[in-house]
Each structure stands twice: as C-alpha cells, then as structure tokens.
Amino acid sequence: MKKENVNRVVLIGAGAVGSSYAFAMLNQAVAEEFVIIDVNEDKATGDAMDLNHGKVFAPNPTKTWAGTYQDCKDAEIVCISAGANQQPGETRLDLVKKNLAIFQNIVSEVMASGFNGIFIVATNPVDILTYATWKFSGLPKERVIGSGTILDSSRFRYLLGEYFDVTPSNIHANIIGEHGDTELPVWSHATVGGVPILELVERHEEYKVEDLEEIFINVRDAAYHIIEKKGATYYGIAMGLTRMTKAILNNENVILTVSAYLNGQYGTEDVYMGVPAIVNREGIRNIVEVSLNEKEQQLFNHSAEVLKNILTTNFE
Ligand code: 6V0
C-alpha cells in the first residue's frame, strides 16, 4: 500500500525517451516514487537498478522499481512513451497505426488497475495518441495531456535566445498546432523582455525577417536533423515531460504549451493540439486563447484539419 502524501509516477516505455525522463525525474527529485514498466522487462529492471545506484547523488532519494500495471492504481501520473519512433525519412504521422494498437493495449491495462490520475502522453504522433488515450481511458479531457509543442516551443525560445543574445527564459514565444510538419509560430505575440519581436525587426537593421523564418524552419525540422545525426531525439523531450510532471504535482498553475483538448477554443473542436494551457494538480485548468492574426489562424486551421482527417479515419 502506498503511504498518503506520497507522489507516485509510472513510466510506460523505457526506451530512449522514457529512460531520459526517468533520469531527469530522479535528478530533480520530482516524485517520491517512480515505477518503470516496459514490454522488455529486462530493460525496465536494468534501468531501475542503474538509477537506484545513483540515488545517493540526487537531491532526494526517489523510490524506484520496475513494476507492473497494478502499480498504476495508486499513481498520480502515468506517462506513456512506449511505441515505435520515427525512422529516417518517416514523418510522425506515419506512426499512427503501429502506435494506436500499442496504446489500446496499454491504456486498457492502466485503467483495469483502477487508475484515476493524470495521463501524460509523449509517443508520436502525440496529438493523435493523446486523443486516443482520452477516448480509450474514459477520463475527463483535463486529465489527459500530450507533450504537444512543448519541445518545439522550447527549441524556438532557445534559437531566438541565441539570435537576440538573451537567455531563453526571457523569450516568450510559442509554436502551436500539430507537433509535426504543420505546426506554426505565433510571431504576433512573440516578445523579448516584453518587446514584440516583430517590432525589434522593424526597428533594428541587424535583425531580419528572413532570419526569423529560418529559425522557425530549423525548429520545425529539428527532429529530422537530430534523427539523421544520432538516430533519435530524447533529452529535450524528457526535460519537457519532467517540467509537465512537476507542474502537475506541485499544483503550479504554470502556462505550458501542451496538447490539450479543444472544445471551440481557437475556432476548433474535438481535437487535441499544442496550445498554451494553464497546468495544475487537476491537469489542464484552462486553455489560454491568444488572438491569432489572419495568417496564423489559417495555418492553425490547416493543422487542425490534418489531425482531424487522421482522427476521422481511425475513430469513426
Ligand atoms: P524506443 O527507444 O524505441 O523506446 C520505445 C520503448 O517502448 C521500448 O523500450 C519498447 O520496449 C517499449 N514498448 C513498445 N511497446 C510496448 C508496450 N506495448 N508496452 C510497454 N512498452 C512498450 O523509442 P523512443 O524512446 O526513442 O521514442 C518513444 C516515442 O516517443 C516515439 O513514438 C517517438 O516518436 C516519441 N517522441 C516524442 C517526442 C515528443 O516531442 N513528443 C520527442 C521524441 C520522441
């Protein structure tokens, strides 16, 4: 039996993303208990051993073990990063069929345990699989959250930070829409220390619109470049998932750009997409509706359309 006031997080899928998430979670001592499940039981057991051996160096020891679906019953959060990843040349949307089948199985096992917490989904295509998790689990939409464009927004802030030579935390800028090829930058609300980036480009000759466009392309295509070089991407997303987990467990009411269920916001409904949202202990408290300009709204509608077509094919 789990003690009261102890936070338990269960990870399902201890591959490159899952193991990196586990490493970040233990290093930041986010939860008191961390359980690892993988269809490859040896990988889960080996990871738990390896992580436990470093526990003495963490800010607080996290009780860590390779578990079973029964452990989900008392978990506050189940984070899923199980499934196939992109091979060179594959888009995220190419993974739909393979990963939907895996998710049907995983989510029904989690729910059969009596789980009543919050799902965080990382597996690609993340917006589709977050929707699938919501459907398969029957949980309220607020308690199923995808990583969405949290990583893309973080890549965006990093590159803009380099460009303007300012630390990324002082850049406020979002990538929204599908976590994938149809995502879009919200330039109309991007600021550096409160100054609109579009104004900076107008006022200072050294900054150019073409450079901004190139920054966005690099963000959008970052996964392809990393996969070409080292086969997979995992550290960035793992840190993003850890940030989401912290926001929930610490009841932070922080705004993160995650995949949330849209119910009319941004003129779109019945789809999960990356948008800024207030995250707390209840999951998604609210979606932040930024007023998009006409071009941004068109791009957003297109992104929604692409995702909805996939949902229609697979869920009707
Ligand atoms: P990986 O290293 O192949 O790990 C996948 C893990 O899932 C393996 O350990 C498998 O054994 C395990 N697994 C497979 N089926 C099951 C099952 N039924 N039950 C339990 N475990 C299972 O892949 P990697 O970790 O690189 O990627 C995982 C997923 O994350 C992929 O879909 C990626 O595309 C996705 N990513 C998502 C990102 C995001 O921004 N949301 C970023 C990077 C990767």
Short mmCIF file of C-alpha atoms and ligand atoms in Angstrom, two decimals:
data_model
loop_
_atom_site.label_atom_id
_atom_site.label_comp_id
_atom_site.label_asym_id
_atom_site.label_seq_id
_atom_site.Cartn_x
_atom_site.Cartn_y
_atom_site.Cartn_z
CA MET A 1 0.00 0.00 0.00
CA LYS A 2 1.22 3.47 -0.87
CA LYS A 3 1.55 5.95 2.02
CA GLU A 4 -0.55 9.11 1.99
CA ASN A 5 1.04 12.31 0.64
CA VAL A 6 3.47 10.32 -1.46
CA ASN A 7 3.52 11.11 -5.16
CA ARG A 8 3.88 8.16 -7.49
CA VAL A 9 4.67 8.48 -11.19
CA VAL A 10 4.58 5.47 -13.51
CA LEU A 11 6.52 5.47 -16.76
CA ILE A 12 5.39 3.13 -19.53
CA GLY A 13 8.03 2.66 -22.22
CA ALA A 14 11.62 2.79 -21.02
CA GLY A 15 13.25 3.44 -24.38
CA ALA A 16 15.41 6.43 -25.22
CA VAL A 17 12.72 8.97 -24.25
CA GLY A 18 11.44 7.07 -21.20
CA SER A 19 14.89 6.39 -19.72
CA SER A 20 15.93 10.01 -20.20
CA TYR A 21 12.71 11.10 -18.48
CA ALA A 22 13.46 8.72 -15.59
CA PHE A 23 16.97 10.17 -15.31
CA ALA A 24 15.67 13.76 -15.28
CA MET A 25 12.91 12.89 -12.79
CA LEU A 26 15.37 11.34 -10.33
CA ASN A 27 17.92 14.10 -10.71
CA GLN A 28 15.30 16.73 -9.98
CA ALA A 29 13.66 14.58 -7.25
CA VAL A 30 10.21 15.35 -8.63
CA ALA A 31 8.27 12.42 -7.12
CA GLU A 32 8.72 10.18 -4.08
CA GLU A 33 8.03 7.03 -6.12
CA PHE A 34 8.93 6.23 -9.72
CA VAL A 35 7.82 2.98 -11.37
CA ILE A 36 9.10 1.72 -14.72
CA ILE A 37 7.09 -0.59 -16.99
CA ASP A 38 8.24 -1.88 -20.37
CA VAL A 39 7.27 -4.84 -22.50
CA ASN A 40 11.00 -5.53 -22.38
CA GLU A 41 11.11 -6.39 -18.67
CA ASP A 42 14.89 -6.67 -18.59
CA LYS A 43 15.21 -3.09 -19.84
CA ALA A 44 12.86 -1.85 -17.10
CA THR A 45 14.70 -3.84 -14.41
CA GLY A 46 18.13 -2.76 -15.66
CA ASP A 47 17.07 0.89 -15.73
CA ALA A 48 15.68 0.71 -12.18
CA MET A 49 18.94 -0.84 -10.92
CA ASP A 50 21.10 1.68 -12.73
CA LEU A 51 19.05 4.66 -11.48
CA ASN A 52 18.98 3.36 -7.89
CA HIS A 53 22.77 3.21 -7.95
CA GLY A 54 22.90 6.97 -8.45
CA LYS A 55 20.26 7.82 -5.87
CA VAL A 56 22.78 8.89 -3.26
CA PHE A 57 23.77 11.78 -5.56
CA ALA A 58 20.20 13.07 -6.09
CA PRO A 59 18.70 15.98 -4.09
CA ASN A 60 16.25 13.46 -2.51
CA PRO A 61 16.04 9.71 -2.97
CA THR A 62 13.18 8.61 -5.24
CA LYS A 63 11.96 5.08 -4.54
CA THR A 64 12.38 3.46 -7.95
CA TRP A 65 11.45 -0.01 -9.20
CA ALA A 66 10.46 -1.99 -12.29
CA GLY A 67 6.76 -2.61 -11.77
CA THR A 68 3.55 -3.94 -13.21
CA TYR A 69 0.28 -2.36 -14.29
CA GLN A 70 -1.03 -2.95 -10.75
CA ASP A 71 1.27 -0.12 -9.63
CA CYS A 72 -0.77 2.34 -11.70
CA LYS A 73 -3.69 2.04 -9.28
CA ASP A 74 -2.11 4.42 -6.75
CA ALA A 75 -0.27 6.62 -9.22
CA GLU A 76 -0.88 10.36 -9.56
CA ILE A 77 0.57 10.34 -13.06
CA VAL A 78 1.14 7.75 -15.77
CA CYS A 79 3.49 8.93 -18.51
CA ILE A 80 3.50 6.94 -21.74
CA SER A 81 6.48 6.99 -24.09
CA ALA A 82 6.08 3.42 -25.35
CA GLY A 83 5.88 2.58 -29.01
CA ALA A 84 7.65 2.92 -32.30
CA ASN A 85 9.71 6.02 -33.05
CA GLN A 86 10.44 7.77 -36.37
CA GLN A 87 12.92 6.11 -38.67
CA PRO A 88 14.98 8.32 -41.00
CA GLY A 89 12.60 9.71 -43.65
CA GLU A 90 9.44 8.82 -41.72
CA THR A 91 7.05 11.56 -40.57
CA ARG A 92 5.41 11.41 -37.15
CA LEU A 93 2.07 10.74 -38.81
CA ASP A 94 3.49 7.57 -40.42
CA LEU A 95 3.48 6.01 -36.96
CA VAL A 96 -0.29 6.19 -36.38
CA LYS A 97 -1.37 2.59 -36.99
CA LYS A 98 1.50 0.91 -35.13
CA ASN A 99 1.20 3.09 -32.05
CA LEU A 100 -2.61 3.16 -31.86
CA ALA A 101 -2.61 -0.63 -31.49
CA ILE A 102 0.02 -0.44 -28.73
CA PHE A 103 -1.95 2.31 -26.94
CA GLN A 104 -5.23 0.41 -26.98
CA ASN A 105 -3.49 -2.32 -25.04
CA ILE A 106 -1.53 -0.10 -22.64
CA VAL A 107 -4.38 2.25 -21.73
CA SER A 108 -6.81 -0.61 -21.06
CA GLU A 109 -4.21 -2.27 -18.77
CA VAL A 110 -3.69 1.01 -16.89
CA MET A 111 -7.43 1.60 -16.46
CA ALA A 112 -8.01 -2.02 -15.36
CA SER A 113 -5.73 -1.30 -12.38
CA GLY A 114 -8.20 1.30 -11.09
CA PHE A 115 -6.00 4.28 -12.10
CA ASN A 116 -7.71 7.62 -11.56
CA GLY A 117 -4.92 10.13 -12.08
CA ILE A 118 -3.50 12.10 -15.00
CA PHE A 119 -2.02 10.74 -18.21
CA ILE A 120 0.92 12.45 -19.88
CA VAL A 121 1.50 11.23 -23.43
CA ALA A 122 4.76 11.58 -25.38
CA THR A 123 4.57 8.90 -28.06
CA ASN A 124 4.19 10.14 -31.65
CA PRO A 125 2.11 11.25 -33.36
CA VAL A 126 1.50 12.77 -29.96
CA ASP A 127 -1.68 14.76 -30.70
CA ILE A 128 -3.39 11.68 -32.15
CA LEU A 129 -2.23 9.37 -29.36
CA THR A 130 -3.31 11.84 -26.68
CA TYR A 131 -6.78 11.88 -28.23
CA ALA A 132 -6.66 8.06 -28.32
CA THR A 133 -5.67 7.92 -24.65
CA TRP A 134 -8.58 10.19 -23.75
CA LYS A 135 -11.01 8.02 -25.76
CA PHE A 136 -9.65 4.67 -24.54
CA SER A 137 -9.43 5.74 -20.88
CA GLY A 138 -12.78 7.49 -20.48
CA LEU A 139 -11.06 10.03 -18.16
CA PRO A 140 -12.09 13.71 -18.25
CA LYS A 141 -10.30 15.60 -21.05
CA GLU A 142 -8.47 17.80 -18.49
CA ARG A 143 -6.68 14.74 -17.15
CA VAL A 144 -5.18 13.58 -20.42
CA ILE A 145 -2.34 15.82 -21.63
CA GLY A 146 0.07 15.41 -24.52
CA SER A 147 3.53 16.91 -24.69
CA GLY A 148 2.32 18.65 -27.86
CA THR A 149 4.55 21.53 -28.89
CA ILE A 150 6.28 21.97 -25.51
CA LEU A 151 9.56 20.81 -27.07
CA ASP A 152 9.08 22.83 -30.26
CA SER A 153 8.37 25.96 -28.20
CA SER A 154 11.45 25.30 -26.12
CA ARG A 155 13.57 24.84 -29.27
CA PHE A 156 12.07 28.08 -30.58
CA ARG A 157 12.91 30.02 -27.40
CA TYR A 158 16.43 28.61 -27.39
CA LEU A 159 17.13 29.64 -31.01
CA LEU A 160 15.55 33.07 -30.55
CA GLY A 161 17.61 33.48 -27.39
CA GLU A 162 20.77 32.75 -29.39
CA TYR A 163 19.70 35.21 -32.10
CA PHE A 164 18.95 38.08 -29.74
CA ASP A 165 21.66 37.03 -27.28
CA VAL A 166 19.21 36.81 -24.40
CA THR A 167 18.57 33.88 -22.08
CA PRO A 168 15.69 31.70 -23.41
CA SER A 169 13.59 32.19 -20.26
CA ASN A 170 13.28 35.90 -21.19
CA ILE A 171 11.88 34.99 -24.59
CA HIS A 172 8.14 34.46 -24.72
CA ALA A 173 7.25 32.73 -27.95
CA ASN A 174 5.12 29.74 -28.86
CA ILE A 175 4.88 27.10 -31.51
CA ILE A 176 1.30 25.83 -31.66
CA GLY A 177 -0.72 23.27 -33.62
CA GLU A 178 0.32 19.74 -34.52
CA HIS A 179 3.62 18.52 -33.05
CA GLY A 180 4.82 17.89 -36.58
CA ASP A 181 5.05 19.27 -40.06
CA THR A 182 2.02 21.63 -39.90
CA GLU A 183 2.95 23.41 -36.65
CA LEU A 184 3.21 27.21 -36.70
CA PRO A 185 5.00 30.04 -34.88
CA VAL A 186 2.91 32.72 -33.19
CA TRP A 187 5.05 35.69 -34.25
CA SER A 188 2.26 38.16 -33.48
CA HIS A 189 2.76 37.55 -29.73
CA ALA A 190 6.46 36.70 -29.57
CA THR A 191 8.40 39.02 -27.25
CA VAL A 192 11.85 39.55 -25.80
CA GLY A 193 11.56 41.04 -22.32
CA GLY A 194 8.12 42.29 -23.27
CA VAL A 195 9.23 43.90 -26.57
CA PRO A 196 7.46 42.39 -29.61
CA ILE A 197 9.95 40.58 -31.85
CA LEU A 198 8.27 41.94 -34.99
CA GLU A 199 8.86 45.47 -33.66
CA LEU A 200 12.53 44.71 -32.97
CA VAL A 201 12.97 43.54 -36.54
CA GLU A 202 11.36 46.72 -37.86
CA ARG A 203 13.47 49.00 -35.68
CA HIS A 204 16.91 47.38 -35.90
CA GLU A 205 18.69 46.74 -39.17
CA GLU A 206 20.75 43.85 -37.83
CA TYR A 207 17.61 41.75 -37.32
CA LYS A 208 15.92 40.38 -40.43
CA VAL A 209 12.57 38.75 -41.19
CA GLU A 210 14.40 36.09 -43.28
CA ASP A 211 16.44 35.10 -40.23
CA LEU A 212 13.25 34.64 -38.22
CA GLU A 213 11.80 32.48 -40.96
CA GLU A 214 14.92 30.35 -40.95
CA ILE A 215 14.73 29.97 -37.17
CA PHE A 216 11.21 28.59 -37.46
CA ILE A 217 12.21 26.14 -40.22
CA ASN A 218 15.03 24.90 -38.00
CA VAL A 219 12.58 24.38 -35.15
CA ARG A 220 10.05 22.58 -37.33
CA ASP A 221 12.66 20.29 -38.85
CA ALA A 222 14.83 19.82 -35.76
CA ALA A 223 13.76 16.22 -35.15
CA TYR A 224 14.70 15.24 -38.71
CA HIS A 225 18.18 16.75 -38.29
CA ILE A 226 18.78 15.08 -34.92
CA ILE A 227 17.48 11.71 -36.17
CA GLU A 228 19.84 11.95 -39.16
CA LYS A 229 22.75 12.54 -36.81
CA LYS A 230 22.07 10.19 -33.88
CA GLY A 231 19.00 8.11 -34.69
CA ALA A 232 16.54 9.59 -32.17
CA THR A 233 15.73 12.64 -30.04
CA TYR A 234 15.20 12.21 -26.32
CA TYR A 235 16.91 14.62 -23.89
CA GLY A 236 14.88 17.70 -24.80
CA ILE A 237 11.53 15.94 -24.66
CA ALA A 238 12.49 14.18 -21.43
CA MET A 239 13.15 17.54 -19.78
CA GLY A 240 9.83 18.84 -21.14
CA LEU A 241 7.97 15.83 -19.73
CA THR A 242 9.67 16.38 -16.37
CA ARG A 243 8.55 20.02 -16.44
CA MET A 244 4.95 18.92 -17.09
CA THR A 245 5.10 16.36 -14.27
CA LYS A 246 6.39 18.99 -11.83
CA ALA A 247 3.70 21.46 -12.88
CA ILE A 248 1.02 18.90 -12.03
CA LEU A 249 2.44 17.52 -8.77
CA ASN A 250 3.31 20.99 -7.42
CA ASN A 251 -0.05 22.46 -8.47
CA GLU A 252 1.83 25.23 -10.25
CA ASN A 253 -0.78 26.91 -12.46
CA VAL A 254 2.02 27.45 -14.93
CA ILE A 255 1.40 28.08 -18.62
CA LEU A 256 2.93 25.37 -20.79
CA THR A 257 2.38 24.73 -24.48
CA VAL A 258 0.95 21.23 -24.46
CA SER A 259 -1.50 19.11 -26.40
CA ALA A 260 -4.92 19.90 -24.94
CA TYR A 261 -8.46 19.04 -25.97
CA LEU A 262 -10.03 21.90 -27.91
CA ASN A 263 -13.69 22.42 -27.40
CA GLY A 264 -14.27 25.53 -29.51
CA GLN A 265 -11.09 27.40 -28.50
CA TYR A 266 -9.19 28.76 -31.49
CA GLY A 267 -12.35 28.06 -33.52
CA THR A 268 -11.60 24.33 -33.38
CA GLU A 269 -13.22 21.39 -31.67
CA ASP A 270 -12.84 17.70 -30.94
CA VAL A 271 -9.11 17.53 -31.48
CA TYR A 272 -6.01 17.57 -29.24
CA MET A 273 -3.42 20.16 -30.35
CA GLY A 274 -0.49 22.12 -28.98
CA VAL A 275 -1.72 25.37 -27.36
CA PRO A 276 -0.71 27.35 -24.28
CA ALA A 277 -2.58 25.99 -21.27
CA ILE A 278 -2.59 26.51 -17.50
CA VAL A 279 -1.42 23.29 -15.87
CA ASN A 280 -2.01 22.36 -12.23
CA ARG A 281 -2.86 19.42 -9.98
CA GLU A 282 -6.15 18.91 -11.81
CA GLY A 283 -4.35 18.64 -15.17
CA ILE A 284 -5.36 21.33 -17.66
CA ARG A 285 -7.14 24.11 -15.78
CA ASN A 286 -7.70 26.32 -18.78
CA ILE A 287 -6.62 26.86 -22.35
CA VAL A 288 -5.03 30.25 -22.97
CA GLU A 289 -6.57 31.74 -26.09
CA VAL A 290 -4.11 34.07 -27.78
CA SER A 291 -5.71 36.17 -30.51
CA LEU A 292 -4.04 34.97 -33.71
CA ASN A 293 -3.68 37.14 -36.79
CA GLU A 294 -5.35 36.05 -40.01
CA LYS A 295 -2.36 34.16 -41.40
CA GLU A 296 -1.71 32.37 -38.11
CA GLN A 297 -5.37 31.37 -37.82
CA GLN A 298 -5.31 29.96 -41.36
CA LEU A 299 -2.22 27.89 -40.58
CA PHE A 300 -3.79 26.71 -37.32
CA ASN A 301 -6.98 25.68 -39.15
CA HIS A 302 -4.90 23.74 -41.66
CA SER A 303 -3.02 21.96 -38.87
CA ALA A 304 -6.33 21.07 -37.19
CA GLU A 305 -7.69 19.79 -40.48
CA VAL A 306 -4.73 17.44 -40.97
CA LEU A 307 -5.14 16.00 -37.47
CA LYS A 308 -8.91 15.72 -37.77
CA ASN A 309 -8.63 13.76 -41.01
CA ILE A 310 -6.50 11.19 -39.22
CA LEU A 311 -8.92 11.07 -36.29
CA THR A 312 -11.88 10.60 -38.63
CA THR A 313 -10.17 7.70 -40.40
CA ASN A 314 -9.26 5.97 -37.15
CA PHE A 315 -12.09 6.79 -34.74
CA GLU A 316 -15.34 6.62 -36.74
P1 6V0 B 1 12.40 3.50 -28.23
O1 6V0 B 1 13.78 3.79 -27.73
O2 6V0 B 1 12.20 2.50 -29.30
O3 6V0 B 1 11.54 3.08 -26.95
C1 6V0 B 1 10.24 2.60 -27.01
C2 6V0 B 1 10.06 1.69 -25.82
O4 6V0 B 1 8.68 1.29 -25.79
C3 6V0 B 1 10.90 0.40 -25.89
O5 6V0 B 1 11.64 0.25 -24.69
C4 6V0 B 1 9.86 -0.69 -26.07
O6 6V0 B 1 10.24 -1.92 -25.46
C5 6V0 B 1 8.65 -0.06 -25.38
N1 6V0 B 1 7.38 -0.65 -25.75
C6 6V0 B 1 6.93 -0.96 -27.00
N2 6V0 B 1 5.70 -1.50 -26.93
C7 6V0 B 1 5.35 -1.52 -25.63
C8 6V0 B 1 4.21 -1.95 -24.93
N3 6V0 B 1 3.16 -2.46 -25.55
N4 6V0 B 1 4.20 -1.83 -23.59
C9 6V0 B 1 5.25 -1.32 -22.92
N5 6V0 B 1 6.37 -0.89 -23.54
C10 6V0 B 1 6.42 -0.99 -24.88
O7 6V0 B 1 11.68 4.83 -28.72
P2 6V0 B 1 11.96 6.31 -28.18
O8 6V0 B 1 12.05 6.28 -26.71
O9 6V0 B 1 13.04 6.93 -28.98
O10 6V0 B 1 10.60 7.03 -28.62
C11 6V0 B 1 9.37 6.73 -27.99
C12 6V0 B 1 8.27 7.56 -28.59
O11 6V0 B 1 8.46 8.93 -28.23
C13 6V0 B 1 8.23 7.52 -30.12
O12 6V0 B 1 6.89 7.45 -30.57
C14 6V0 B 1 8.85 8.84 -30.51
O13 6V0 B 1 8.46 9.27 -31.80
C15 6V0 B 1 8.31 9.72 -29.41
N6 6V0 B 1 8.98 11.00 -29.25
C16 6V0 B 1 8.19 12.03 -28.91
C17 6V0 B 1 8.70 13.30 -28.78
C18 6V0 B 1 7.76 14.42 -28.44
O14 6V0 B 1 8.12 15.61 -28.56
N7 6V0 B 1 6.55 14.13 -28.02
C19 6V0 B 1 10.08 13.55 -28.97
C20 6V0 B 1 10.89 12.49 -29.26
C21 6V0 B 1 10.38 11.14 -29.46
#
